[in-house]
Coordinates of N, CA and C in Angstrom, one line a residue:
X1 N 112.6 78.9 95.6 CA 112.5 79.0 97.0 C 112.9 80.4 97.4
X2 N 112.1 81.0 98.3 CA 112.4 82.4 98.7 C 113.4 82.4 99.8
X3 N 114.4 83.2 99.6 CA 115.4 83.5 100.6 C 114.9 84.4 101.6
X4 N 115.2 84.2 102.9 CA 114.7 85.1 104.0 C 115.0 86.5 103.8
X5 N 116.1 86.8 103.0 CA 116.5 88.2 102.8 C 115.8 88.8 101.6
X6 N 115.2 88.0 100.8 CA 114.5 88.5 99.6 C 113.4 89.5 100.0
X7 N 113.3 90.6 99.4 CA 112.4 91.6 99.8 C 112.1 92.6 98.7
X8 N 110.9 93.3 98.8 CA 110.6 94.4 98.0 C 110.2 95.6 98.9
X9 N 110.7 95.5 100.1 CA 110.4 96.6 101.0 C 111.3 97.8 100.7
X10 N 110.6 99.0 100.3 CA 111.4 100.1 99.8 C 112.4 100.6 100.8
X11 N 112.1 100.7 102.1 CA 113.0 101.3 103.1 C 114.2 100.4 103.3
X12 N 113.9 99.0 103.4 CA 115.1 98.1 103.5 C 116.0 98.2 102.3
X13 N 115.4 98.2 101.1 CA 116.2 98.2 99.9 C 117.0 99.5 99.8
X14 N 116.4 100.6 100.2 CA 117.1 101.9 100.1 C 118.3 101.8 101.1
X15 N 118.2 101.3 102.3 CA 119.3 101.2 103.2 C 120.4 100.3 102.6
X16 N 120.0 99.2 101.9 CA 120.9 98.3 101.3 C 121.7 99.0 100.1
X17 N 120.9 99.8 99.3 CA 121.5 100.5 98.2 C 122.5 101.5 98.7
X18 N 122.2 102.2 99.8 CA 123.1 103.2 100.4 C 124.4 102.6 100.9
X19 N 124.3 101.3 101.3 CA 125.4 100.6 101.9 C 126.4 100.2 100.8
X20 N 126.0 100.3 99.5 CA 126.9 100.0 98.4 C 127.7 101.3 98.0
X21 N 128.8 101.5 98.7 CA 129.5 102.7 98.6 C 130.2 103.0 97.3
X22 N 130.4 101.9 96.5 CA 131.0 102.1 95.2 C 130.0 102.5 94.0
X23 N 128.7 102.5 94.4 CA 127.7 102.9 93.4 C 127.4 104.3 93.6
X24 N 127.2 105.0 92.5 CA 126.8 106.5 92.6 C 125.3 106.6 92.7
X25 N 124.6 106.1 91.8 CA 123.1 106.2 91.8 C 122.6 104.8 91.6
X26 N 121.3 104.6 92.0 CA 120.7 103.3 91.8 C 119.2 103.5 91.9
X27 N 118.5 102.6 91.2 CA 117.0 102.6 91.3 C 116.5 101.2 91.0
X28 N 115.4 101.0 91.6 CA 114.7 99.7 91.5 C 113.2 100.0 91.2
X29 N 112.7 99.5 90.1 CA 111.3 99.7 89.7 C 110.6 98.3 89.5
X30 N 109.3 98.3 89.6 CA 108.6 97.1 89.3 C 108.3 97.0 87.9
X31 N 107.7 95.9 87.5 CA 107.5 95.6 86.0 C 106.5 96.6 85.4
X32 N 105.8 97.4 86.2 CA 104.9 98.4 85.6 C 105.6 99.8 85.6
X33 N 106.8 99.9 86.1 CA 107.5 101.1 86.1 C 107.3 101.9 87.3
X34 N 106.6 101.4 88.3 CA 106.5 102.1 89.6 C 107.8 102.0 90.4
X35 N 108.2 103.1 90.9 CA 109.4 103.2 91.7 C 109.2 102.4 93.0
X36 N 110.1 101.4 93.2 CA 110.2 100.7 94.5 C 111.1 101.5 95.4
X37 N 112.3 101.9 94.9 CA 113.1 102.8 95.7 C 114.2 103.3 94.8
X38 N 114.9 104.4 95.2 CA 116.0 104.9 94.4 C 117.0 105.6 95.4
X39 N 118.2 105.7 95.0 CA 119.2 106.4 95.7 C 120.0 107.4 94.8
X40 N 119.8 108.6 95.2 CA 120.5 109.7 94.5 C 120.1 109.8 93.0
X41 N 118.9 109.4 92.7 CA 118.5 109.6 91.3 C 117.0 110.1 91.3
X42 N 116.7 110.8 90.2 CA 115.4 111.3 90.0 C 115.0 111.0 88.6
X43 N 114.9 109.7 88.3 CA 114.6 109.3 86.9 C 113.2 109.7 86.5
X44 N 113.1 110.2 85.3 CA 111.8 110.5 84.7 C 111.0 109.3 84.4
X45 N 109.7 109.4 84.2 CA 108.9 108.3 83.8 C 109.3 107.8 82.4
X46 N 109.7 108.7 81.5 CA 110.2 108.2 80.2 C 111.5 107.4 80.3
X47 N 112.4 107.8 81.1 CA 113.6 107.1 81.3 C 113.3 105.7 81.9
X48 N 112.4 105.6 82.8 CA 112.0 104.4 83.4 C 111.4 103.4 82.4
X49 N 110.4 104.0 81.6 CA 109.8 103.2 80.6 C 110.8 102.6 79.6
X50 N 111.8 103.3 79.3 CA 112.8 102.8 78.4 C 113.6 101.6 79.0
X51 N 113.9 101.7 80.3 CA 114.6 100.5 80.9 C 113.7 99.3 80.9
X52 N 112.4 99.5 81.0 CA 111.5 98.3 81.0 C 111.5 97.5 79.7
X53 N 111.8 98.2 78.6 CA 111.8 97.5 77.3 C 113.2 97.3 76.7
X54 N 114.2 97.6 77.5 CA 115.5 97.6 76.9 C 116.0 96.2 76.5
X55 N 115.5 95.2 77.0 CA 115.9 93.8 76.6 C 115.1 93.3 75.3
X56 N 114.2 94.1 74.8 CA 113.4 93.7 73.7 C 114.2 93.7 72.4
X57 N 115.2 94.6 72.3 CA 115.9 94.7 71.0 C 117.3 95.2 71.3
X58 N 118.3 94.5 70.9 CA 119.7 94.9 71.0 C 119.9 96.2 70.3
X59 N 119.5 96.3 69.0 CA 119.7 97.4 68.2 C 119.0 98.7 68.8
X60 N 117.8 98.5 69.2 CA 117.0 99.6 69.7 C 117.5 100.1 71.1
X61 N 118.4 99.3 71.7 CA 118.9 99.7 73.0 C 120.3 100.3 72.8
X62 N 121.2 99.6 72.1 CA 122.5 100.1 71.9 C 122.5 101.4 71.1
X63 N 121.7 101.5 70.1 CA 121.7 102.7 69.2 C 121.5 103.9 70.0
X64 N 120.3 104.1 70.7 CA 120.1 105.3 71.4 C 120.8 105.4 72.8
X65 N 121.2 104.3 73.4 CA 121.8 104.3 74.7 C 120.7 104.5 75.8
X66 N 121.2 104.8 77.0 CA 120.3 105.0 78.1 C 120.4 106.5 78.5
X67 N 119.3 106.9 79.1 CA 119.3 108.2 79.8 C 118.9 108.0 81.2
X68 N 119.6 108.7 82.1 CA 119.2 108.7 83.5 C 119.5 110.1 84.1
X69 N 118.5 110.7 84.7 CA 118.6 112.1 85.2 C 119.0 113.1 84.1
X70 N 118.5 112.8 82.8 CA 118.8 113.6 81.7 C 120.2 113.4 81.1
X71 N 121.0 112.6 81.7 CA 122.4 112.3 81.2 C 122.3 111.1 80.2
X72 N 123.1 111.2 79.1 CA 123.1 110.2 78.1 C 124.3 109.2 78.4
X73 N 124.1 107.9 78.3 CA 125.1 106.9 78.5 C 125.1 106.1 77.2
X74 N 126.3 105.9 76.6 CA 126.5 105.0 75.5 C 126.4 103.6 76.0
X75 N 125.7 102.7 75.3 CA 125.6 101.3 75.7 C 126.5 100.5 74.8
X76 N 127.3 99.7 75.4 CA 128.3 98.9 74.6 C 128.2 97.4 74.9
X77 N 127.4 97.0 75.8 CA 127.2 95.5 76.1 C 125.7 95.2 76.3
X78 N 125.3 94.2 75.6 CA 123.9 93.7 75.6 C 124.0 92.2 75.9
X79 N 123.9 91.8 77.1 CA 124.0 90.4 77.5 C 122.8 90.1 78.5
X80 N 121.6 89.9 77.9 CA 120.5 89.7 78.8 C 120.8 88.6 79.9
X81 N 120.4 88.9 81.1 CA 119.6 90.0 81.6 C 120.3 91.3 81.9
X82 N 121.5 91.4 81.4 CA 122.3 92.6 81.7 C 122.5 93.5 80.5
X83 N 122.5 94.8 80.7 CA 122.8 95.8 79.6 C 123.7 96.8 80.3
X84 N 124.8 97.2 79.7 CA 125.6 98.2 80.4 C 126.4 99.0 79.4
X85 N 126.9 100.2 80.0 CA 127.7 101.1 79.2 C 128.3 102.2 80.0
X86 N 128.6 103.4 79.4 CA 129.1 104.5 80.2 C 129.0 105.8 79.5
X87 N 129.3 106.8 80.2 CA 129.4 108.2 79.6 C 130.8 108.8 80.1
X88 N 131.2 109.8 79.3 CA 132.4 110.5 79.7 C 133.6 110.0 79.0
X89 N 134.8 110.4 79.4 CA 136.0 110.1 78.7 C 136.9 109.2 79.7
X90 N 138.2 109.1 79.3 CA 139.2 108.3 80.0 C 139.5 108.8 81.4
X91 N 139.4 110.2 81.6 CA 139.8 110.8 82.9 C 138.6 110.9 83.8
X92 N 137.4 111.1 83.3 CA 136.2 111.3 84.1 C 135.1 110.6 83.4
X93 N 134.4 109.7 84.1 CA 133.3 109.0 83.5 C 132.4 108.3 84.5
X94 N 131.3 107.8 84.0 CA 130.4 107.1 84.9 C 129.8 105.9 84.1
X95 N 129.8 104.8 84.7 CA 129.2 103.6 84.1 C 127.8 103.4 84.5
X96 N 127.0 102.7 83.7 CA 125.6 102.4 84.0 C 125.4 100.9 83.7
X97 N 124.6 100.3 84.6 CA 124.3 98.9 84.3 C 122.8 98.7 84.7
X98 N 122.1 97.8 83.9 CA 120.7 97.5 84.1 C 120.7 95.9 84.2
X99 N 119.8 95.5 85.1 CA 119.6 94.1 85.3 C 118.1 93.8 85.5
X100 N 117.6 92.8 84.9 CA 116.2 92.4 85.1 C 116.2 91.1 85.9
X101 N 115.5 91.0 87.0 CA 115.4 89.9 87.9 C 114.0 89.5 88.2
X102 N 113.7 88.2 88.2 CA 112.4 87.8 88.6 C 112.4 87.6 90.1
X103 N 111.6 88.4 90.8 CA 111.5 88.4 92.2 C 110.9 87.1 92.8
X104 N 111.6 86.6 93.8 CA 111.1 85.4 94.4 C 110.0 85.8 95.4
X105 N 109.8 87.0 95.7 CA 108.8 87.5 96.6 C 107.4 87.4 96.0
X106 N 107.3 87.9 94.7 CA 106.0 88.0 94.1 C 106.0 87.4 92.7
X107 N 107.1 86.9 92.2 CA 107.2 86.3 90.8 C 107.2 87.3 89.7
X108 N 107.2 88.6 90.0 CA 107.2 89.6 89.0 C 108.6 90.1 88.7
X109 N 108.8 90.7 87.6 CA 110.2 91.2 87.3 C 110.4 92.5 88.1
X110 N 111.7 92.6 88.5 CA 112.2 93.8 89.1 C 113.3 94.3 88.1
X111 N 113.3 95.6 87.9 CA 114.3 96.3 87.0 C 115.2 97.1 87.9
X112 N 116.5 96.9 87.8 CA 117.5 97.4 88.7 C 118.6 98.1 87.9
X113 N 118.8 99.3 88.2 CA 119.8 100.2 87.5 C 120.8 100.7 88.6
X114 N 122.1 100.7 88.2 CA 123.1 101.3 89.0 C 124.0 102.2 88.1
X115 N 124.6 103.2 88.7 CA 125.7 103.9 88.0 C 126.9 103.9 89.0
X116 N 128.1 104.0 88.4 CA 129.3 103.9 89.2 C 130.4 104.8 88.5
X117 N 131.1 105.6 89.3 CA 132.1 106.5 88.9 C 133.4 105.9 88.8
X118 N 134.2 106.4 87.8 CA 135.6 106.0 87.8 C 136.3 106.3 89.1
X119 N 137.1 105.5 89.6 CA 137.9 104.4 89.0 C 137.1 103.1 89.0
X120 N 135.9 103.0 89.5 CA 135.1 101.8 89.5 C 134.7 101.5 88.0
X121 N 135.0 100.2 87.6 CA 134.7 99.8 86.3 C 133.6 98.7 86.3
X122 N 133.1 98.4 85.1 CA 132.0 97.4 85.0 C 132.5 96.0 85.6
X123 N 133.7 95.7 85.4 CA 134.2 94.4 85.9 C 134.1 94.3 87.4
X124 N 134.0 95.4 88.1 CA 133.8 95.4 89.5 C 132.4 95.6 89.9
X125 N 131.7 96.6 89.3 CA 130.4 96.9 89.7 C 129.3 95.9 89.3
X126 N 129.5 95.2 88.2 CA 128.4 94.3 87.7 C 128.4 93.1 88.6
X127 N 129.5 92.5 89.0 CA 129.4 91.3 89.9 C 128.8 91.8 91.2
X128 N 129.0 93.0 91.7 CA 128.4 93.5 92.9 C 126.9 93.6 92.7
X129 N 126.5 94.1 91.5 CA 125.1 94.2 91.2 C 124.4 92.8 91.2
X130 N 125.0 91.9 90.6 CA 124.5 90.5 90.5 C 124.3 89.9 91.9
X131 N 125.3 90.1 92.7 CA 125.2 89.6 94.1 C 124.1 90.3 94.9
X132 N 124.0 91.6 94.7 CA 122.9 92.3 95.3 C 121.5 91.7 94.9
X133 N 121.4 91.5 93.6 CA 120.1 91.0 93.0 C 119.8 89.6 93.5
X134 N 120.8 88.8 93.6 CA 120.6 87.4 94.1 C 120.2 87.5 95.6
X135 N 120.8 88.3 96.3 CA 120.6 88.4 97.8 C 119.2 88.9 98.1
X136 N 118.7 89.9 97.3 CA 117.5 90.6 97.7 C 116.3 90.3 96.8
X137 N 116.5 89.7 95.6 CA 115.4 89.5 94.7 C 115.3 88.0 94.3
X138 N 116.4 87.5 93.8 CA 116.4 86.1 93.3 C 117.4 86.0 92.2
X139 N 117.5 84.9 91.6 CA 118.6 84.7 90.6 C 118.3 85.4 89.3
X140 N 119.2 86.3 88.9 CA 119.0 87.0 87.6 C 119.1 86.0 86.5
X141 N 118.1 86.0 85.6 CA 118.1 85.0 84.5 C 117.3 85.5 83.4
X142 N 117.6 85.1 82.2 CA 116.8 85.4 81.0 C 115.7 84.4 80.9
X143 N 114.5 84.9 80.8 CA 113.4 83.9 80.6 C 113.3 83.4 79.2
X144 N 112.4 82.6 78.9 CA 112.3 82.0 77.5 C 111.5 82.9 76.6
X145 N 111.6 84.2 76.8 CA 110.9 85.2 76.0 C 111.6 85.5 74.7
X146 N 111.3 86.7 74.2 CA 111.7 87.1 72.8 C 113.2 87.1 72.7
X147 N 113.9 87.7 73.6 CA 115.4 87.8 73.4 C 116.0 86.5 73.4
X148 N 115.6 85.6 74.3 CA 116.2 84.2 74.3 C 115.9 83.5 73.0
X149 N 114.6 83.6 72.5 CA 114.2 83.0 71.3 C 115.0 83.5 70.1
X150 N 115.3 84.8 70.0 CA 116.0 85.3 68.9 C 117.5 84.8 69.0
X151 N 118.1 84.8 70.2 CA 119.4 84.4 70.3 C 119.6 82.9 70.0
X152 N 118.6 82.1 70.4 CA 118.6 80.6 70.2 C 118.5 80.4 68.7
X153 N 117.6 81.1 68.0 CA 117.4 80.8 66.5 C 118.7 81.3 65.8
X154 N 119.3 82.4 66.2 CA 120.5 82.9 65.6 C 121.6 81.9 65.8
X155 N 121.8 81.3 67.0 CA 122.8 80.3 67.3 C 122.6 79.1 66.4
X156 N 121.4 78.7 66.3 CA 121.0 77.5 65.5 C 121.4 77.7 64.1
X157 N 121.2 78.9 63.5 CA 121.6 79.1 62.1 C 123.1 79.1 61.9
X158 N 123.8 79.6 62.9 CA 125.3 79.6 62.8 C 125.8 78.1 62.8
X159 N 125.3 77.3 63.7 CA 125.7 75.9 63.8 C 125.3 75.1 62.6
X160 N 124.2 75.5 62.0 CA 123.7 74.8 60.8 C 124.6 75.0 59.6
X161 N 125.2 76.2 59.5 CA 126.1 76.6 58.4 C 127.4 75.8 58.5
X162 N 127.8 75.4 59.7 CA 129.1 74.7 59.8 C 129.2 73.3 59.2

């Protein structure tokens, strides 16, 4: 069921992104990699293409990490539909989070990325991101695709060994 606030309108979404004062940068792209809107980021097409496939493989995502605006971010959490990490050290750093959401507006996936500067941590920024996603796109969830299938088969093997 579509929420009346669910939208893919670039101008409305940009205003909503700007209202999130604890986020440094943000971008929203469609499932083809076309920019819906962005705030304070100039992501390259190669960087965007990488986000589109980051849920395909834990190893291929955590190993190289993310790049945004030419900056490298180490990825340390892979919990589909979320992937997140950070760059920098204990005194100065920036977190990054990715979320894939199926839009209730058109049934297509929306890819959503935010960054946040210290002292904001993932424990604060990611719940904000999830609330934003629910409010404007729909419920973030992992579909029955490749990642879920791999996780399910791995879990089944562990339970079988017990």
